[in-house]
CSV table of N, CA and C in Angstrom, one decimal:
chain,number,residue,atom,x,y,z
A,463,MET,N,-0.9,18.7,16.7
A,463,MET,CA,1.1,18.7,15.4
A,463,MET,C,0.7,20.2,14.9
A,464,ALA,N,2.2,21.2,15.0
A,464,ALA,CA,2.5,21.9,14.6
A,464,ALA,C,1.2,23.0,13.7
A,465,LYS,N,0.7,24.6,14.0
A,465,LYS,CA,-0.9,25.1,13.1
A,465,LYS,C,-0.4,25.8,12.3
A,466,SER,N,1.5,25.7,11.8
A,466,SER,CA,2.0,26.3,11.0
A,466,SER,C,3.5,27.0,10.7
A,467,LEU,N,3.8,26.4,10.1
A,467,LEU,CA,5.5,26.8,10.2
A,467,LEU,C,5.5,28.1,9.3
A,468,ARG,N,6.6,28.7,10.2
A,468,ARG,CA,7.5,29.5,9.0
A,468,ARG,C,8.4,29.6,8.3
A,469,ALA,N,8.0,29.8,6.5
A,469,ALA,CA,9.4,29.3,5.6
A,469,ALA,C,9.7,30.2,5.2
A,470,VAL,N,11.6,31.1,4.8
A,470,VAL,CA,11.8,32.3,5.0
A,470,VAL,C,12.1,32.2,3.5
A,471,SER,N,11.3,33.3,2.4
A,471,SER,CA,10.8,33.3,1.5
A,471,SER,C,12.1,33.7,0.5
A,472,ILE,N,12.4,32.9,-0.6
A,472,ILE,CA,13.4,33.3,-1.3
A,472,ILE,C,14.0,34.7,-1.7
A,473,ASN,N,12.9,34.8,-2.2
A,473,ASN,CA,13.6,36.2,-2.4
A,473,ASN,C,14.7,37.7,-1.3
A,474,LYS,N,15.9,37.0,-1.1
A,474,LYS,CA,16.3,37.9,0.4
A,474,LYS,C,17.0,39.4,0.2
A,475,ASN,N,16.4,40.0,-0.3
A,475,ASN,CA,16.2,41.0,-0.6
A,475,ASN,C,14.5,41.5,0.5
A,476,ARG,N,14.1,41.3,0.3
A,476,ARG,CA,12.7,41.3,0.7
A,476,ARG,C,12.4,40.0,2.4
A,477,ASN,N,11.8,41.0,3.1
A,477,ASN,CA,11.7,39.7,4.6
A,477,ASN,C,10.3,39.1,5.0
A,478,ASP,N,9.8,39.1,3.6
A,478,ASP,CA,8.5,38.1,3.1
A,478,ASP,C,8.5,36.9,4.3
A,479,VAL,N,7.2,36.4,5.1
A,479,VAL,CA,7.4,35.0,5.6
A,479,VAL,C,6.1,34.5,5.0
A,480,GLU,N,6.2,33.1,4.5
A,480,GLU,CA,5.8,32.4,4.4
A,480,GLU,C,4.8,31.2,5.3
A,481,LEU,N,3.3,31.9,5.8
A,481,LEU,CA,3.0,30.7,6.8
A,481,LEU,C,2.8,29.2,6.1
A,482,LEU,N,2.5,27.7,6.5
A,482,LEU,CA,2.1,26.9,6.0
A,482,LEU,C,1.2,27.0,6.8
A,483,THR,N,0.0,26.1,5.6
A,483,THR,CA,-1.5,25.7,6.5
A,483,THR,C,-0.5,24.6,6.8
A,484,GLU,N,-1.3,24.2,7.4
A,484,GLU,CA,-2.2,22.8,8.7
A,484,GLU,C,-1.5,21.6,8.2
A,485,GLU,N,-2.6,21.3,6.6
A,485,GLU,CA,-2.6,20.2,5.1
A,485,GLU,C,-0.9,20.3,4.8
A,486,GLU,N,-0.7,21.4,4.4
A,486,GLU,CA,0.6,21.8,3.9
A,486,GLU,C,1.3,21.2,5.1
A,487,LEU,N,1.3,20.8,6.5
A,487,LEU,CA,3.0,20.3,6.6
A,487,LEU,C,2.4,19.6,6.9
A,488,LYS,N,1.3,18.6,7.0
A,488,LYS,CA,1.0,17.1,7.3
A,488,LYS,C,1.3,16.6,6.3
A,489,SER,N,1.1,17.1,5.2
A,489,SER,CA,1.4,16.8,4.1
A,489,SER,C,3.0,16.2,3.7
A,490,CYS,N,4.2,17.4,4.2
A,490,CYS,CA,5.5,17.6,3.9
A,490,CYS,C,5.8,16.2,4.7
A,491,ILE,N,5.4,16.3,6.2
A,491,ILE,CA,5.5,15.3,7.8
A,491,ILE,C,5.5,13.5,6.6
A,492,GLU,N,4.0,13.4,5.6
A,492,GLU,CA,3.4,12.7,5.5
A,492,GLU,C,5.1,11.9,3.9
A,493,ASP,N,5.4,13.2,3.2
A,493,ASP,CA,6.2,12.1,2.7
A,493,ASP,C,8.0,11.8,2.9
A,494,LEU,N,7.9,13.3,3.9
A,494,LEU,CA,8.8,12.7,4.9
A,494,LEU,C,8.8,11.1,5.0
A,495,CYS,N,7.6,10.7,5.7
A,495,CYS,CA,7.5,9.5,6.2
A,495,CYS,C,7.5,8.0,4.8
A,496,ASP,N,6.9,8.8,4.1
A,496,ASP,CA,7.5,8.2,2.7
A,496,ASP,C,8.3,7.4,2.0
A,497,SER,N,9.4,8.4,2.1
A,497,SER,CA,11.0,8.6,1.7
A,497,SER,C,11.1,7.9,2.6
A,498,LYS,N,11.3,7.7,4.3
A,498,LYS,CA,12.1,6.8,4.8
A,498,LYS,C,11.2,5.4,4.3
A,499,ALA,N,10.3,4.8,4.7
A,499,ALA,CA,10.1,3.9,4.4
A,499,ALA,C,10.2,3.4,3.3
A,500,ALA,N,11.0,4.2,1.7
A,500,ALA,CA,10.8,4.1,0.2
A,500,ALA,C,12.6,3.6,1.1
A,501,GLU,N,13.7,4.1,1.8
A,501,GLU,CA,14.6,3.9,1.9
A,501,GLU,C,14.9,2.8,3.4
A,502,PHE,N,13.3,1.9,3.9
A,502,PHE,CA,13.7,0.9,4.1
A,502,PHE,C,13.6,-0.6,3.0
A,503,ARG,N,13.0,-0.6,2.1
A,503,ARG,CA,11.4,-0.8,1.5
A,503,ARG,C,13.7,-0.8,0.3
A,504,MET,N,14.4,-0.2,0.2
A,504,MET,CA,15.6,-0.4,-0.3
A,504,MET,C,17.0,-1.5,0.0
A,505,TYR,N,16.7,-1.7,1.2
A,505,TYR,CA,16.9,-2.5,3.1
A,505,TYR,C,16.1,-3.4,2.3
A,506,GLY,N,15.6,-3.9,1.9
A,506,GLY,CA,15.0,-4.9,1.9
A,506,GLY,C,13.8,-5.4,2.9
A,507,TYR,N,13.2,-5.0,3.5
A,507,TYR,CA,12.1,-4.5,4.1
A,507,TYR,C,10.9,-4.1,3.1
A,508,GLU,N,9.7,-4.6,2.5
A,508,GLU,CA,8.8,-4.4,1.5
A,508,GLU,C,8.0,-4.1,2.1
A,509,ASP,N,7.8,-4.8,2.8
A,509,ASP,CA,6.1,-4.0,3.4
A,509,ASP,C,6.0,-2.9,4.4
A,510,VAL,N,7.0,-2.1,4.5
A,510,VAL,CA,7.0,-1.1,4.9
A,510,VAL,C,6.1,0.1,4.3
A,511,THR,N,5.9,1.0,5.1
A,511,THR,CA,4.8,1.1,4.7
A,511,THR,C,5.0,3.2,5.3
A,512,GLY,N,4.9,4.0,5.1
A,512,GLY,CA,4.9,5.2,5.7
A,512,GLY,C,4.5,5.6,7.0
A,513,GLU,N,2.7,4.6,7.4
A,513,GLU,CA,1.8,5.4,8.0
A,513,GLU,C,2.7,4.6,9.5
A,514,GLN,N,3.1,3.2,8.7
A,514,GLN,CA,3.9,2.6,9.7
A,514,GLN,C,5.1,3.2,10.3
A,515,VAL,N,5.6,3.8,9.2
A,515,VAL,CA,7.4,4.8,10.0
A,515,VAL,C,6.4,6.0,11.2
A,516,TRP,N,5.3,7.0,10.4
A,516,TRP,CA,5.3,7.5,11.5
A,516,TRP,C,4.3,7.1,12.7
A,517,GLU,N,3.9,6.4,12.8
A,517,GLU,CA,3.1,5.3,14.1
A,517,GLU,C,4.0,5.4,14.8
A,518,CYS,N,5.7,4.4,14.7
A,518,CYS,CA,6.8,4.3,15.1
A,518,CYS,C,7.3,5.2,15.5
A,519,VAL,N,7.3,6.4,15.0
A,519,VAL,CA,8.3,8.3,15.7
A,519,VAL,C,7.0,8.6,16.1
A,520,SER,N,5.4,9.0,16.1
A,520,SER,CA,5.0,9.8,17.1
A,520,SER,C,4.9,9.4,18.1
A,521,GLU,N,4.9,7.8,18.7
A,521,GLU,CA,4.0,7.0,20.0
A,521,GLU,C,5.3,7.9,20.8
A,522,SER,N,6.4,8.3,20.8
A,522,SER,CA,7.1,8.8,21.9
A,522,SER,C,6.7,10.5,21.9
A,523,TYR,N,5.6,10.8,21.8
A,523,TYR,CA,4.6,12.2,21.1
A,523,TYR,C,3.6,11.9,22.8
A,524,ARG,N,3.7,11.7,23.6
A,524,ARG,CA,2.5,11.2,24.4
A,524,ARG,C,2.5,12.6,25.7
A,525,ARG,N,3.5,12.9,25.1
A,525,ARG,CA,4.0,14.4,26.5
A,525,ARG,C,3.4,15.3,25.0
A,526,GLY,N,2.8,16.0,23.9
A,526,GLY,CA,3.5,16.9,22.9
A,526,GLY,C,3.6,16.7,22.1
A,527,TRP,N,3.3,17.3,21.2
A,527,TRP,CA,4.1,17.4,20.4
A,527,TRP,C,5.0,18.4,20.3
A,528,PRO,N,6.5,17.7,19.3
A,528,PRO,CA,7.7,19.0,19.4
A,528,PRO,C,7.8,19.4,18.9
A,529,ARG,N,9.1,20.7,19.0
A,529,ARG,CA,8.9,21.4,17.9
A,529,ARG,C,10.0,20.6,16.1
A,530,LEU,N,9.1,21.5,15.3
A,530,LEU,CA,9.4,21.3,13.7
A,530,LEU,C,10.8,20.2,13.3
A,531,ASN,N,11.9,20.5,13.9
A,531,ASN,CA,12.7,20.7,13.5
A,531,ASN,C,13.1,18.7,14.4
A,532,ARG,N,13.2,18.9,15.8
A,532,ARG,CA,13.7,17.5,16.5
A,532,ARG,C,12.1,16.6,15.7
A,533,LEU,N,11.4,17.2,15.3
A,533,LEU,CA,10.3,15.6,14.3
A,533,LEU,C,10.7,15.5,13.1
A,534,VAL,N,11.0,16.5,12.3
A,534,VAL,CA,11.4,16.3,11.2
A,534,VAL,C,13.7,14.6,11.6
A,535,ASN,N,13.9,15.4,12.4
A,535,ASN,CA,14.9,15.2,12.8
A,535,ASN,C,14.8,12.6,13.3
A,536,ASP,N,13.9,13.5,14.2
A,536,ASP,CA,13.4,12.0,14.8
A,536,ASP,C,13.3,10.8,13.3
A,537,ILE,N,12.2,10.6,12.5
A,537,ILE,CA,11.8,10.9,11.2
A,537,ILE,C,13.0,10.2,10.1
A,538,MET,N,13.4,11.2,9.8
A,538,MET,CA,15.0,10.9,9.2
A,538,MET,C,16.0,10.0,10.3
A,539,SER,N,16.1,10.4,11.0
A,539,SER,CA,17.1,9.5,11.5
A,539,SER,C,17.2,7.1,12.3
A,540,LEU,N,15.4,7.6,11.8
A,540,LEU,CA,14.8,6.0,12.2
A,540,LEU,C,15.3,5.2,11.4
A,541,LYS,N,16.7,4.3,12.5
A,541,LYS,CA,16.9,3.2,11.4
A,541,LYS,C,16.2,1.4,11.6
A,542,ALA,N,16.7,1.0,10.6
A,542,ALA,CA,15.9,-0.3,10.6
A,542,ALA,C,15.2,-1.1,12.0
A,543,ASN,N,16.6,-0.7,12.2
A,543,ASN,CA,16.3,-2.0,13.9
A,543,ASN,C,15.4,-1.8,15.0
A,544,ARG,N,15.5,-0.2,15.2
A,544,ARG,CA,14.1,0.9,16.2
A,544,ARG,C,12.8,1.2,15.8
A,545,PHE,N,12.9,0.2,13.9
A,545,PHE,CA,11.7,0.6,13.6
A,545,PHE,C,10.7,-1.5,13.4
A,546,MET,N,12.4,-2.2,13.3
A,546,MET,CA,11.7,-3.4,13.6
A,546,MET,C,11.7,-4.2,15.2
A,547,ASN,N,12.2,-3.5,15.5
A,547,ASN,CA,11.8,-3.9,17.1
A,547,ASN,C,10.4,-2.7,17.9
A,548,TRP,N,9.7,-2.0,17.3
A,548,TRP,CA,8.7,-1.1,17.4
A,548,TRP,C,7.2,-2.2,17.0
A,549,LEU,N,7.9,-2.7,15.4
A,549,LEU,CA,7.0,-2.7,15.0
A,549,LEU,C,6.6,-4.9,15.2
A,550,MET,N,7.7,-5.4,16.2
A,550,MET,CA,7.6,-6.9,16.8
A,550,MET,C,6.3,-6.1,18.0
A,551,LEU,N,6.4,-5.1,18.7
A,551,LEU,CA,6.4,-5.2,19.6
A,551,LEU,C,4.5,-4.9,19.7
A,552,SER,N,4.4,-3.9,18.7
A,552,SER,CA,2.9,-3.6,18.1
A,552,SER,C,2.3,-5.3,18.1
A,553,VAL,N,3.2,-6.0,17.1
A,553,VAL,CA,2.2,-7.4,16.8
A,553,VAL,C,2.2,-7.8,17.8
A,554,TYR,N,3.3,-7.9,19.3
A,554,TYR,CA,3.2,-8.8,20.6
A,554,TYR,C,1.0,-8.0,21.6
A,555,LYS,N,1.6,-6.3,21.1
A,555,LYS,CA,0.5,-5.8,22.0
A,555,LYS,C,-1.1,-6.3,21.1
A,556,ALA,N,-0.9,-6.7,20.2
A,556,ALA,CA,-2.3,-6.6,19.5
A,556,ALA,C,-2.8,-8.0,19.4
A,557,ASP,N,-2.0,-8.6,20.2
A,557,ASP,CA,-2.1,-10.0,19.6
A,557,ASP,C,-3.4,-10.3,21.8
């Protein structure tokens, strides 16, 4: 995962740049995964967790971590159908 993320300061008169720590970045990604899991629960998939969403999305990153914008897009654009297919395959692999 990226070590830091540059966030533009709210004050546009200054050119200050904040760097997020790895823990802050990790927390943001966990929040995104939890948000996507909550969305799936609204669709009726009651037992979905943020950890499962992360495992599904991160499985495609075998060659290394993508840029942050792609990572966020992959989480937020995850469809229930793709997630359920991944979940069924992971159950079969566990057997």
